[in-house]
Short mmCIF file of C-alpha atoms in Angstrom, two decimals:
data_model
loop_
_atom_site.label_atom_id
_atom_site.label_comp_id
_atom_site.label_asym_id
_atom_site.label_seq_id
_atom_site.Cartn_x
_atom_site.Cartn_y
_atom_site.Cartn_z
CA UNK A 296 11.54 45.21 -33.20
CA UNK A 297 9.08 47.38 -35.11
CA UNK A 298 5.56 46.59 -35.58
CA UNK A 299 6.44 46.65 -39.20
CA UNK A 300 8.90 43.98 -38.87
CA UNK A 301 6.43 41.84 -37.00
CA UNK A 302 4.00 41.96 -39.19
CA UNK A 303 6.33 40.73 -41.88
CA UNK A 304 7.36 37.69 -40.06
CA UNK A 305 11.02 39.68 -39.59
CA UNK A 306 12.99 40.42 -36.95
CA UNK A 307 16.62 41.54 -35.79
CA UNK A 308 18.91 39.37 -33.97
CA UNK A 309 21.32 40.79 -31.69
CA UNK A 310 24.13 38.83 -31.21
CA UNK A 311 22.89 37.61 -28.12
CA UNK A 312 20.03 36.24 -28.84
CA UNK A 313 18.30 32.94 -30.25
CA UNK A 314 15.64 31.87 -32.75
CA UNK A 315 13.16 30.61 -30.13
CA UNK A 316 13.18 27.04 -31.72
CA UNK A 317 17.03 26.86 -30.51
CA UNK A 318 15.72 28.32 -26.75
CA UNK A 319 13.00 25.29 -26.84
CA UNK A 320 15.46 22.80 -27.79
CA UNK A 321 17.95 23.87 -25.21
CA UNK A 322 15.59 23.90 -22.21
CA UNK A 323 14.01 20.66 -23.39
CA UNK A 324 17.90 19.31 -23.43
CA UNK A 325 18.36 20.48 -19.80
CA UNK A 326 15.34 19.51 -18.85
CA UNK A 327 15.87 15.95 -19.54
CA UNK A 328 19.34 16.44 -18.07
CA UNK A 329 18.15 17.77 -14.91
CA UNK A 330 15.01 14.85 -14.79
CA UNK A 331 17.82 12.15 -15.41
CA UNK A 332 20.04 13.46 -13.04
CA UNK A 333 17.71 13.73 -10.13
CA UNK A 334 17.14 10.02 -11.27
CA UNK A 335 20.22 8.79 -10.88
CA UNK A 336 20.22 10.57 -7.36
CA UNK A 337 16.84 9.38 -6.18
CA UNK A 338 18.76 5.32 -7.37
CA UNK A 339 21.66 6.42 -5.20
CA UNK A 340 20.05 7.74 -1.98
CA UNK A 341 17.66 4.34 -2.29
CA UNK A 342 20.66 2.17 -2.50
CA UNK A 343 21.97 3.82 0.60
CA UNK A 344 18.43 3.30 2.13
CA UNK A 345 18.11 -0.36 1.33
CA UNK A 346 21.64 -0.88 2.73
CA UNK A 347 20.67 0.54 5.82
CA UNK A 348 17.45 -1.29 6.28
CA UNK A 349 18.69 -4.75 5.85
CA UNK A 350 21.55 -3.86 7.73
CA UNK A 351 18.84 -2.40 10.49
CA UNK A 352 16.16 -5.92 9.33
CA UNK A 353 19.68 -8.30 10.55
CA UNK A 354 20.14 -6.83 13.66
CA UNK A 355 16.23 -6.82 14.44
CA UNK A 356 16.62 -10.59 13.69
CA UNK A 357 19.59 -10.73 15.46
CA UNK A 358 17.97 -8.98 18.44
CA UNK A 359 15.17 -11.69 18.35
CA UNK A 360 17.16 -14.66 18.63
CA UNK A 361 18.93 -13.49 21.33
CA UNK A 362 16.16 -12.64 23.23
CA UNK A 363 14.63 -15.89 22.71
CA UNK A 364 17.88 -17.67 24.05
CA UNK A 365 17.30 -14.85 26.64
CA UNK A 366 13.81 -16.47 27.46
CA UNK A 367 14.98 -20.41 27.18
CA UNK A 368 17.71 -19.02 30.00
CA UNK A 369 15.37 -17.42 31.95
CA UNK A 370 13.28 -20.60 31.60
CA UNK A 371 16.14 -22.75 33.17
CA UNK A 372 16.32 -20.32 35.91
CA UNK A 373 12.88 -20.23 36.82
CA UNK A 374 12.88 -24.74 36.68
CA UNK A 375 16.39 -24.10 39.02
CA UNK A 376 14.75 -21.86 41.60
CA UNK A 377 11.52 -23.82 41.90
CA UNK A 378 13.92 -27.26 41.87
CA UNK A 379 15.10 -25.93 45.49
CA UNK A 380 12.40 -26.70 47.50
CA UNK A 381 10.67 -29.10 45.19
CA UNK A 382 11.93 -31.86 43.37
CA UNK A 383 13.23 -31.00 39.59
CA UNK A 384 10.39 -33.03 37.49
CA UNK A 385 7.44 -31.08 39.47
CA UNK A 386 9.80 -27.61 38.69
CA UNK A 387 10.27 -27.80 35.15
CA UNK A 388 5.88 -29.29 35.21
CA UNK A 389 4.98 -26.28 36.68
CA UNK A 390 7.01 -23.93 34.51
CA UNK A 391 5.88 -26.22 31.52
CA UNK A 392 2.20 -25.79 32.86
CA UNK A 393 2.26 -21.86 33.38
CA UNK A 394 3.81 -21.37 29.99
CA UNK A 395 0.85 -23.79 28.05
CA UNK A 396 -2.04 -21.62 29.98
CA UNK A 397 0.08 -18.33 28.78
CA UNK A 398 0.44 -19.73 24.82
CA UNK A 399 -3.26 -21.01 24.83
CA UNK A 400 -4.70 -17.24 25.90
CA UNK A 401 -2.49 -16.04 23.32
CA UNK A 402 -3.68 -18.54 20.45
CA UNK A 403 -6.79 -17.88 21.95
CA UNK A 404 -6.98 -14.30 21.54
CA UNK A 405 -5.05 -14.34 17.85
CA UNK A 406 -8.05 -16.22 16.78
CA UNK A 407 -10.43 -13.70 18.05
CA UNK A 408 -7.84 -11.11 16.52
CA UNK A 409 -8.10 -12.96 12.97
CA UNK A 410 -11.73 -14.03 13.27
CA UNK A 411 -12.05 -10.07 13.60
CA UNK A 412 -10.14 -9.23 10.56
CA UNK A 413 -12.20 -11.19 8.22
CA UNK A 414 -12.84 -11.42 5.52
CA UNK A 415 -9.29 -10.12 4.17
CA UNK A 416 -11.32 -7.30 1.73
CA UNK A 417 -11.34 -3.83 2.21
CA UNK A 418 -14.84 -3.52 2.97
CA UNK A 419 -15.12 0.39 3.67
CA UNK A 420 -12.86 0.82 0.61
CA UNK A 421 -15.03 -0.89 -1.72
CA UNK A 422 -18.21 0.65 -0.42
CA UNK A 423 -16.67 3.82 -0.95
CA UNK A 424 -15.78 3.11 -4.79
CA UNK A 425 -19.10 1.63 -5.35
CA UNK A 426 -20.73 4.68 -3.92
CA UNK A 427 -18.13 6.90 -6.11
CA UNK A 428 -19.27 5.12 -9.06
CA UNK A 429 -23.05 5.49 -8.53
CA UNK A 430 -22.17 9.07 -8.18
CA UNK A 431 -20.26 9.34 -11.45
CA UNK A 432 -22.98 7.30 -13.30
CA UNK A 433 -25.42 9.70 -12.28
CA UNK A 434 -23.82 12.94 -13.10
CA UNK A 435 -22.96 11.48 -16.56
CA UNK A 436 -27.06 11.15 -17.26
CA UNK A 437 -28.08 14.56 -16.21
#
């Protein structure tokens, strides 16, 4: 293209190229193509991931029952072996009595854990806007 044709808004087309209007509207087209396909793949691979996690949360729950049937069993085993040289009512006391201490230091110590925790506010976090926003306030008035 000459300077002369520029200048009067002219210029040649070859046959392989495009009014740059046409080039626009053709990337925008694949653009949006290429946005709504990786869409519909980012839908897919989260399907697949939500499969596998409640497939994974059911046999975590799974898991936990059987472990607490575990614990009831191991229980009864406990109440069987003390019931050998004592009689079975003071067995299945003691085992009774050693697993109330163990459930009161753990109640115990939740509370402390909770008591801890409160209030239920992201203190630090809202401390750290507030100070943002005195910041922002004053370097709007100078």
């Amino acid at each position: 293209m000459t300077s002369t044709e520029i200048h009067r808004g002219t210029s040649r087309h070859t046959p392989n190229s495009e009014p740059v209007g046409e080039l626009v509207q053709r990337a925008s087209q694949q653009l949006t193509e290429l946005v709504r396909g990786e869409f519909r793949l980012a839908q897919a691979e989260m399907k697949e991931k939500g499969k596998r996690y409640g497939k994974g949360g059911g046999l975590f729950g799974g898991a936990g029952v059987v472990g607490f049937l575990m614990l009831q069993a191991l229980v009864a085993t406990v109440i069987a072996a003390l019931a050998i040289p004592l009689p079975l009512w003071a067995a299945a006391l003691i085992v009774t009595a050693v697993l109330g201490v163990i459930a009161a230091v753990m109640a115990m110590t939740g509370k402390k854990q909770v008591a801890r925790a409160a209030p239920p506010t992201p203190q630090r976090t809202i401390e750290n806007v507030k100070a943002d926003m005195a910041e922002i306030k004053e370097s709007a008035h100078r």
